[in-house]
GROMACS .gro file of C-alpha atoms in nm:
model
  353
    1MET     CA    1   5.007   1.763  15.722
    2LEU     CA    2   5.285   1.919  15.514
    3HIS     CA    3   5.233   1.979  15.142
    4VAL     CA    4   5.513   2.135  14.941
    5GLU     CA    5   5.526   2.204  14.569
    6ALA     CA    6   5.789   2.454  14.459
    7THR     CA    7   5.958   2.544  14.132
    8LEU     CA    8   6.230   2.806  14.145
    9HIS     CA    9   6.533   2.906  13.938
   10LEU     CA   10   6.837   3.042  14.118
   11GLY     CA   11   7.106   3.122  13.864
   12THR     CA   12   7.170   2.798  13.677
   13PHE     CA   13   7.010   2.589  13.953
   14ARG     CA   14   6.652   2.470  13.913
   15LEU     CA   15   6.451   2.357  14.213
   16ASP     CA   16   6.147   2.146  14.125
   17VAL     CA   17   6.017   1.961  14.432
   18SER     CA   18   5.685   1.809  14.526
   19PHE     CA   19   5.592   1.603  14.833
   20ARG     CA   20   5.308   1.558  15.079
   21THR     CA   21   5.307   1.378  15.414
   22GLU     CA   22   5.080   1.337  15.715
   23HIS     CA   23   5.375   1.267  15.945
   24ARG     CA   24   5.494   1.530  16.192
   25ARG     CA   25   5.869   1.471  16.162
   26VAL     CA   26   5.992   1.529  15.806
   27VAL     CA   27   6.358   1.520  15.705
   28LEU     CA   28   6.498   1.668  15.383
   29PHE     CA   29   6.800   1.450  15.306
   30GLY     CA   30   7.053   1.455  15.026
   31PRO     CA   31   7.405   1.561  14.924
   32SER     CA   32   7.534   1.916  14.933
   33GLY     CA   33   7.381   2.124  14.656
   34ALA     CA   34   7.067   1.911  14.629
   35GLY     CA   35   6.827   2.194  14.714
   36LYS     CA   36   6.743   2.098  15.074
   37SER     CA   37   6.807   2.439  15.229
   38LEU     CA   38   6.637   2.620  14.941
   39THR     CA   39   6.327   2.405  14.992
   40LEU     CA   40   6.328   2.493  15.363
   41GLN     CA   41   6.365   2.863  15.274
   42CYS     CA   42   6.058   2.835  15.049
   43VAL     CA   43   5.860   2.695  15.344
   44ALA     CA   44   5.988   2.970  15.575
   45GLY     CA   45   5.914   3.241  15.317
   46PHE     CA   46   6.269   3.360  15.258
   47ALA     CA   47   6.264   3.224  14.902
   48VAL     CA   48   5.958   3.271  14.681
   49PRO     CA   49   5.882   2.996  14.427
   50GLU     CA   50   5.789   3.094  14.074
   51ARG     CA   51   5.501   2.852  14.104
   52GLY     CA   52   5.383   2.606  14.364
   53HIS     CA   53   5.181   2.548  14.678
   54ILE     CA   54   5.294   2.530  15.043
   55GLU     CA   55   5.052   2.425  15.314
   56ILE     CA   56   5.089   2.324  15.680
   57ASP     CA   57   4.802   2.162  15.870
   58GLY     CA   58   4.540   2.322  15.645
   59THR     CA   59   4.696   2.671  15.643
   60VAL     CA   60   4.810   2.782  15.298
   61LEU     CA   61   5.136   2.977  15.323
   62PHE     CA   62   5.196   3.010  14.950
   63ASP     CA   63   4.997   2.944  14.636
   64SER     CA   64   5.100   3.083  14.301
   65ALA     CA   65   4.759   3.018  14.143
   66THR     CA   66   4.575   3.236  14.398
   67ARG     CA   67   4.871   3.473  14.452
   68THR     CA   68   4.883   3.384  14.819
   69ASN     CA   69   5.218   3.459  14.984
   70ILE     CA   70   5.213   3.502  15.361
   71PRO     CA   71   5.524   3.703  15.466
   72PRO     CA   72   5.790   3.517  15.667
   73TRP     CA   73   5.718   3.697  15.994
   74GLN     CA   74   5.354   3.585  15.981
   75ARG     CA   75   5.414   3.221  15.886
   76ARG     CA   76   5.506   3.108  16.239
   77VAL     CA   77   5.797   2.898  16.116
   78GLY     CA   78   6.050   2.853  16.398
   79LEU     CA   79   6.384   2.864  16.217
   80VAL     CA   80   6.716   2.731  16.350
   81LEU     CA   81   7.020   2.748  16.123
   82GLN     CA   82   7.362   2.585  16.123
   83ALA     CA   83   7.528   2.920  16.197
   84TYR     CA   84   7.465   3.070  16.538
   85THR     CA   85   7.201   3.342  16.498
   86LEU     CA   86   7.176   3.480  16.852
   87PHE     CA   87   7.203   3.854  16.912
   88PRO     CA   88   7.551   3.894  17.063
   89HIS     CA   89   7.456   4.207  17.263
   90LEU     CA   90   7.156   4.044  17.435
   91THR     CA   91   7.155   3.801  17.724
   92VAL     CA   92   7.021   3.447  17.685
   93ALA     CA   93   6.686   3.551  17.836
   94GLU     CA   94   6.664   3.860  17.615
   95ASN     CA   95   6.738   3.651  17.304
   96VAL     CA   96   6.454   3.414  17.386
   97ALA     CA   97   6.214   3.694  17.487
   98TYR     CA   98   6.279   3.881  17.161
   99GLY     CA   99   6.067   3.639  16.961
  100LEU     CA  100   5.790   3.569  17.213
  101ALA     CA  101   5.444   3.543  17.065
  102PRO     CA  102   5.207   3.827  17.163
  103VAL     CA  103   4.993   3.587  17.365
  104TRP     CA  104   5.267   3.590  17.632
  105LYS     CA  105   5.261   3.968  17.679
  106GLY     CA  106   5.290   4.045  18.051
  107ARG     CA  107   5.413   3.692  18.128
  108GLU     CA  108   5.746   3.708  17.948
  109PRO     CA  109   5.974   3.610  18.239
  110VAL     CA  110   5.769   3.301  18.320
  111ARG     CA  111   5.758   3.187  17.956
  112VAL     CA  112   6.130   3.249  17.905
  113ALA     CA  113   6.213   3.050  18.219
  114THR     CA  114   5.988   2.764  18.100
  115LEU     CA  115   6.152   2.752  17.757
  116LEU     CA  116   6.506   2.762  17.897
  117ALA     CA  117   6.418   2.484  18.141
  118ALA     CA  118   6.281   2.280  17.849
  119VAL     CA  119   6.614   2.302  17.667
  120GLY     CA  120   6.817   2.231  17.980
  121LEU     CA  121   6.949   2.582  18.043
  122GLU     CA  122   6.808   2.677  18.382
  123GLY     CA  123   7.037   2.930  18.545
  124TYR     CA  124   7.172   3.064  18.212
  125MET     CA  125   6.930   3.355  18.175
  126ASP     CA  126   7.184   3.631  18.240
  127ARG     CA  127   7.472   3.488  18.037
  128MET     CA  128   7.585   3.637  17.708
  129PRO     CA  129   7.612   3.423  17.391
  130SER     CA  130   7.991   3.461  17.401
  131GLN     CA  131   7.992   3.277  17.735
  132LEU     CA  132   7.819   2.968  17.592
  133SER     CA  133   7.950   2.657  17.420
  134GLY     CA  134   7.832   2.568  17.070
  135GLY     CA  135   7.581   2.316  17.200
  136GLN     CA  136   7.443   2.566  17.451
  137ARG     CA  137   7.402   2.830  17.180
  138GLN     CA  138   7.197   2.591  16.970
  139ARG     CA  139   6.981   2.510  17.274
  140VAL     CA  140   6.912   2.883  17.311
  141ALA     CA  141   6.832   2.898  16.938
  142LEU     CA  142   6.579   2.616  16.987
  143ALA     CA  143   6.420   2.800  17.279
  144GLN     CA  144   6.415   3.116  17.065
  145ALA     CA  145   6.236   2.930  16.784
  146LEU     CA  146   5.983   2.777  17.026
  147ALA     CA  147   5.914   3.121  17.172
  148THR     CA  148   5.724   3.218  16.856
  149ASP     CA  149   5.465   2.942  16.917
  150PRO     CA  150   5.553   2.803  16.573
  151ARG     CA  151   5.323   2.591  16.360
  152ILE     CA  152   5.641   2.408  16.251
  153LEU     CA  153   6.010   2.399  16.352
  154ALA     CA  154   6.242   2.431  16.051
  155LEU     CA  155   6.598   2.327  16.132
  156ASP     CA  156   6.876   2.358  15.872
  157GLU     CA  157   7.164   2.127  15.975
  158PRO     CA  158   7.162   2.284  16.324
  159PHE     CA  159   7.395   2.035  16.490
  160SER     CA  160   7.668   1.999  16.229
  161ALA     CA  161   7.899   2.255  16.397
  162VAL     CA  162   7.914   2.072  16.733
  163ASP     CA  163   8.117   1.764  16.821
  164ALA     CA  164   7.972   1.413  16.807
  165PRO     CA  165   7.878   1.356  17.176
  166VAL     CA  166   7.700   1.692  17.195
  167ARG     CA  167   7.529   1.623  16.863
  168GLU     CA  168   7.389   1.294  16.997
  169ARG     CA  169   7.251   1.464  17.309
  170LEU     CA  170   7.095   1.745  17.106
  171ARG     CA  171   6.920   1.495  16.878
  172ARG     CA  172   6.770   1.309  17.173
  173ASP     CA  173   6.667   1.633  17.342
  174LEU     CA  174   6.506   1.757  17.020
  175LEU     CA  175   6.281   1.451  17.005
  176GLU     CA  176   6.172   1.516  17.364
  177LEU     CA  177   6.100   1.881  17.285
  178LEU     CA  178   5.887   1.788  16.986
  179ASP     CA  179   5.679   1.558  17.205
  180ALA     CA  180   5.653   1.811  17.487
  181PHE     CA  181   5.548   2.104  17.267
  182ARG     CA  182   5.360   1.894  17.008
  183VAL     CA  183   5.515   2.087  16.721
  184PRO     CA  184   5.595   1.940  16.376
  185LEU     CA  185   5.951   1.931  16.243
  186LEU     CA  186   6.112   2.000  15.906
  187PHE     CA  187   6.480   1.907  15.936
  188VAL     CA  188   6.761   1.939  15.680
  189THR     CA  189   7.062   1.705  15.689
  190HIS     CA  190   7.312   1.527  15.466
  191ASP     CA  191   7.369   1.259  15.735
  192PHE     CA  192   7.144   0.955  15.679
  193GLY     CA  193   7.202   0.835  16.034
  194GLU     CA  194   7.054   1.163  16.156
  195ALA     CA  195   6.768   1.136  15.906
  196TYR     CA  196   6.697   0.780  16.022
  197LEU     CA  197   6.683   0.885  16.388
  198LEU     CA  198   6.474   1.201  16.353
  199GLY     CA  199   6.247   1.139  16.057
  200GLU     CA  200   5.912   0.968  16.022
  201THR     CA  201   5.916   1.069  15.656
  202VAL     CA  202   6.244   1.113  15.467
  203VAL     CA  203   6.236   1.322  15.149
  204ILE     CA  204   6.548   1.251  14.942
  205LEU     CA  205   6.663   1.527  14.708
  206SER     CA  206   6.922   1.520  14.434
  207ALA     CA  207   7.004   1.798  14.186
  208GLY     CA  208   6.696   1.999  14.282
  209ARG     CA  209   6.445   1.715  14.257
  210VAL     CA  210   6.274   1.474  14.492
  211VAL     CA  211   6.399   1.127  14.400
  212GLN     CA  212   6.229   0.924  14.676
  213VAL     CA  213   5.995   0.971  14.971
  214GLY     CA  214   5.931   0.715  15.243
  215SER     CA  215   5.997   0.606  15.598
  216PRO     CA  216   6.364   0.576  15.700
  217GLU     CA  217   6.329   0.197  15.705
  218GLU     CA  218   6.169   0.189  15.361
  219VAL     CA  219   6.426   0.404  15.183
  220ALA     CA  220   6.713   0.220  15.354
  221ARG     CA  221   6.589  -0.126  15.252
  222HIS     CA  222   6.435  -0.034  14.917
  223PRO     CA  223   6.623   0.253  14.749
  224ARG     CA  224   6.470   0.340  14.414
  225THR     CA  225   6.780   0.441  14.216
  226ALA     CA  226   7.157   0.398  14.230
  227THR     CA  227   7.195   0.755  14.361
  228VAL     CA  228   6.957   0.687  14.650
  229ALA     CA  229   7.123   0.351  14.721
  230ARG     CA  230   7.464   0.513  14.765
  231LEU     CA  231   7.320   0.796  14.978
  232VAL     CA  232   7.155   0.556  15.223
  233GLY     CA  233   7.459   0.329  15.258
  234ALA     CA  234   7.394   0.051  15.008
  235ALA     CA  235   7.752   0.080  14.888
  236ASN     CA  236   7.744  -0.214  14.645
  237VAL     CA  237   7.582  -0.081  14.328
  238LEU     CA  238   7.652  -0.327  14.048
  239GLU     CA  239   7.559  -0.373  13.685
  240GLY     CA  240   7.357  -0.689  13.642
  241GLU     CA  241   7.260  -0.887  13.333
  242VAL     CA  242   6.923  -1.064  13.341
  243LEU     CA  243   6.963  -1.439  13.290
  244ASP     CA  244   6.605  -1.549  13.359
  245SER     CA  245   6.270  -1.433  13.500
  246GLN     CA  246   6.002  -1.669  13.624
  247ASP     CA  247   5.767  -1.735  13.917
  248GLY     CA  248   5.825  -1.389  14.064
  249TRP     CA  249   6.205  -1.428  14.069
  250VAL     CA  250   6.468  -1.257  13.856
  251VAL     CA  251   6.810  -1.422  13.813
  252LEU     CA  252   7.099  -1.191  13.727
  253ARG     CA  253   7.472  -1.212  13.673
  254ALA     CA  254   7.689  -0.936  13.822
  255GLY     CA  255   8.050  -1.023  13.740
  256PRO     CA  256   8.119  -1.360  13.904
  257LEU     CA  257   7.806  -1.338  14.125
  258THR     CA  258   7.471  -1.496  14.048
  259LEU     CA  259   7.190  -1.305  14.220
  260ARG     CA  260   6.826  -1.405  14.271
  261THR     CA  261   6.579  -1.136  14.366
  262GLY     CA  262   6.204  -1.095  14.372
  263GLY     CA  263   6.033  -0.863  14.129
  264PRO     CA  264   5.851  -0.828  13.799
  265ALA     CA  265   5.983  -1.014  13.496
  266LEU     CA  266   6.261  -0.847  13.298
  267PRO     CA  267   6.372  -0.926  12.942
  268ARG     CA  268   6.656  -1.175  12.919
  269GLY     CA  269   6.987  -1.004  12.844
  270ALA     CA  270   6.874  -0.666  12.982
  271ARG     CA  271   7.137  -0.476  13.178
  272VAL     CA  272   7.008  -0.318  13.498
  273PRO     CA  273   7.159  -0.154  13.808
  274VAL     CA  274   7.147  -0.372  14.120
  275CYS     CA  275   7.228  -0.291  14.481
  276VAL     CA  276   7.333  -0.515  14.768
  277ARG     CA  277   7.371  -0.375  15.120
  278PRO     CA  278   7.707  -0.459  15.286
  279GLU     CA  279   7.531  -0.635  15.575
  280ASP     CA  280   7.368  -0.875  15.327
  281VAL     CA  281   7.701  -0.998  15.187
  282GLN     CA  282   7.804  -1.323  15.355
  283ILE     CA  283   8.169  -1.427  15.393
  284LEU     CA  284   8.219  -1.806  15.395
  285PRO     CA  285   8.513  -2.047  15.393
  286GLU     CA  286   8.687  -2.056  15.057
  287GLY     CA  287   8.574  -2.330  14.821
  288PRO     CA  288   8.296  -2.436  14.581
  289PRO     CA  289   8.026  -2.341  14.511
  290TRP     CA  290   8.103  -1.988  14.632
  291PRO     CA  291   8.298  -1.738  14.419
  292ARG     CA  292   8.649  -1.681  14.550
  293ALA     CA  293   8.727  -1.339  14.696
  294ARG     CA  294   9.033  -1.172  14.848
  295VAL     CA  295   9.018  -0.931  15.142
  296THR     CA  296   9.182  -0.606  15.023
  297ARG     CA  297   9.090  -0.376  15.313
  298VAL     CA  298   8.950  -0.402  15.667
  299LEU     CA  299   8.794  -0.096  15.834
  300THR     CA  300   8.703  -0.159  16.199
  301ARG     CA  301   8.457   0.054  16.395
  302HIS     CA  302   8.269  -0.008  16.721
  303GLY     CA  303   8.346  -0.380  16.722
  304ALA     CA  304   8.218  -0.440  16.367
  305ALA     CA  305   8.409  -0.420  16.043
  306THR     CA  306   8.357  -0.320  15.683
  307VAL     CA  307   8.557  -0.553  15.464
  308VAL     CA  308   8.643  -0.463  15.105
  309LEU     CA  309   8.658  -0.771  14.883
  310SER     CA  310   8.794  -0.825  14.536
  311VAL     CA  311   8.575  -1.090  14.374
  312GLN     CA  312   8.759  -1.171  14.052
  313GLY     CA  313   8.808  -0.798  13.991
  314LEU     CA  314   8.466  -0.692  14.122
  315ALA     CA  315   8.488  -0.469  14.433
  316LEU     CA  316   8.235  -0.559  14.701
  317GLU     CA  317   8.184  -0.433  15.059
  318ALA     CA  318   8.069  -0.657  15.343
  319SER     CA  319   7.981  -0.570  15.704
  320VAL     CA  320   8.094  -0.857  15.927
  321ALA     CA  321   8.212  -0.940  16.278
  322PRO     CA  322   8.468  -1.072  16.333
  323ALA     CA  323   8.659  -0.965  16.024
  324PRO     CA  324   8.886  -1.199  15.827
  325PRO     CA  325   9.249  -1.092  15.809
  326LEU     CA  326   9.376  -0.864  15.536
  327GLY     CA  327   9.479  -1.065  15.230
  328ALA     CA  328   9.272  -1.372  15.325
  329SER     CA  329   9.099  -1.577  15.057
  330VAL     CA  330   8.732  -1.639  15.130
  331GLY     CA  331   8.409  -1.744  14.967
  332VAL     CA  332   8.131  -1.490  14.916
  333ARG     CA  333   7.755  -1.532  14.891
  334VAL     CA  334   7.455  -1.302  14.851
  335PRO     CA  335   7.137  -1.471  14.983
  336ASP     CA  336   6.832  -1.496  14.761
  337GLY     CA  337   6.622  -1.182  14.784
  338ALA     CA  338   6.900  -0.963  14.924
  339ALA     CA  339   6.979  -0.791  14.594
  340GLN     CA  340   6.745  -0.526  14.459
  341VAL     CA  341   6.697  -0.415  14.098
  342LEU     CA  342   6.710  -0.035  14.076
  343GLU     CA  343   6.552   0.213  13.841
  344PRO     CA  344   6.787   0.414  13.617
  345ASP     CA  345   6.893   0.752  13.756
  346ASP     CA  346   6.722   1.054  13.607
  347GLU     CA  347   6.987   1.207  13.382
  348GLU     CA  348   6.841   1.558  13.411
  349GLY     CA  349   6.972   1.770  13.695
  350GLY     CA  350   6.941   2.116  13.831
  351GLY     CA  351   7.309   2.194  13.877
  352ARG     CA  352   7.417   2.339  14.211
  353PRO     CA  353   7.260   2.629  14.399
   0.00000   0.00000   0.00000
């Protein structure tokens, strides 16, 4: 169980976060400057909240009410950062052995060999960090973090400096390590694909606040606000006008589109933000009763395409395969239930750290 409540001012930036989860893989996700790394630093003990409570599996690391503040070196938080943090003058084995928990005293070589084997670096014990690739350095950093017998691994965008194929392998290997060592994870990223893969719980931050918490599937399909919708890839955020509400359905007009979605009744004439995921936009042959659209851009990737449509002046993205040609005139439809009414964004913000 991970329970975090932290309020902290850093210059003009205000961090005010609160979340609790029973899941063992937790991802802090959001744009740059949202407060993700600062939240992780509060958990690790390198930043001290003005008030709050931090607890992992029943162990209280920080509590402002009782003046509890366990120092970082006693928290057993295995930290891996984006920047390489290995000691350049020590070998791979010496880097890993440096942080070994006292319980391994007298058995250091065996434990170091076990950890390096776990991260796929058998035979690298005598190499220097300067002789390693970026991916190999981060594998050593993972072994170094595991050497402390951590109660949680805290990883701050650790794979962003390596190229895409290496990043994919490191993600898969990390999941295997978590299972093998049965250690919880707190992971920071601004990549929702990474959050979706690694997280059981995703905590979405914006401007120093938690704006949504849920499973990756939940936040992807049901973003709470327009900010969250854009962050998780629901690119079509529209302004809708409520035409009718009855029998659990809300009918809205968004430009030339008429949308029907489930939800509580809303007052007729109200203007509300609405999101539609690109994969829910259907492209049909041109003609009634569908609104007419023109294809203004086609972006192809991995056999699928994102098509940008102009629907009587309204810009709309659709994910389709195969893609219609650029400049084609088509019909467009959003199935009933595909649109989602969003809550207004919180106008208050914490600035940037």
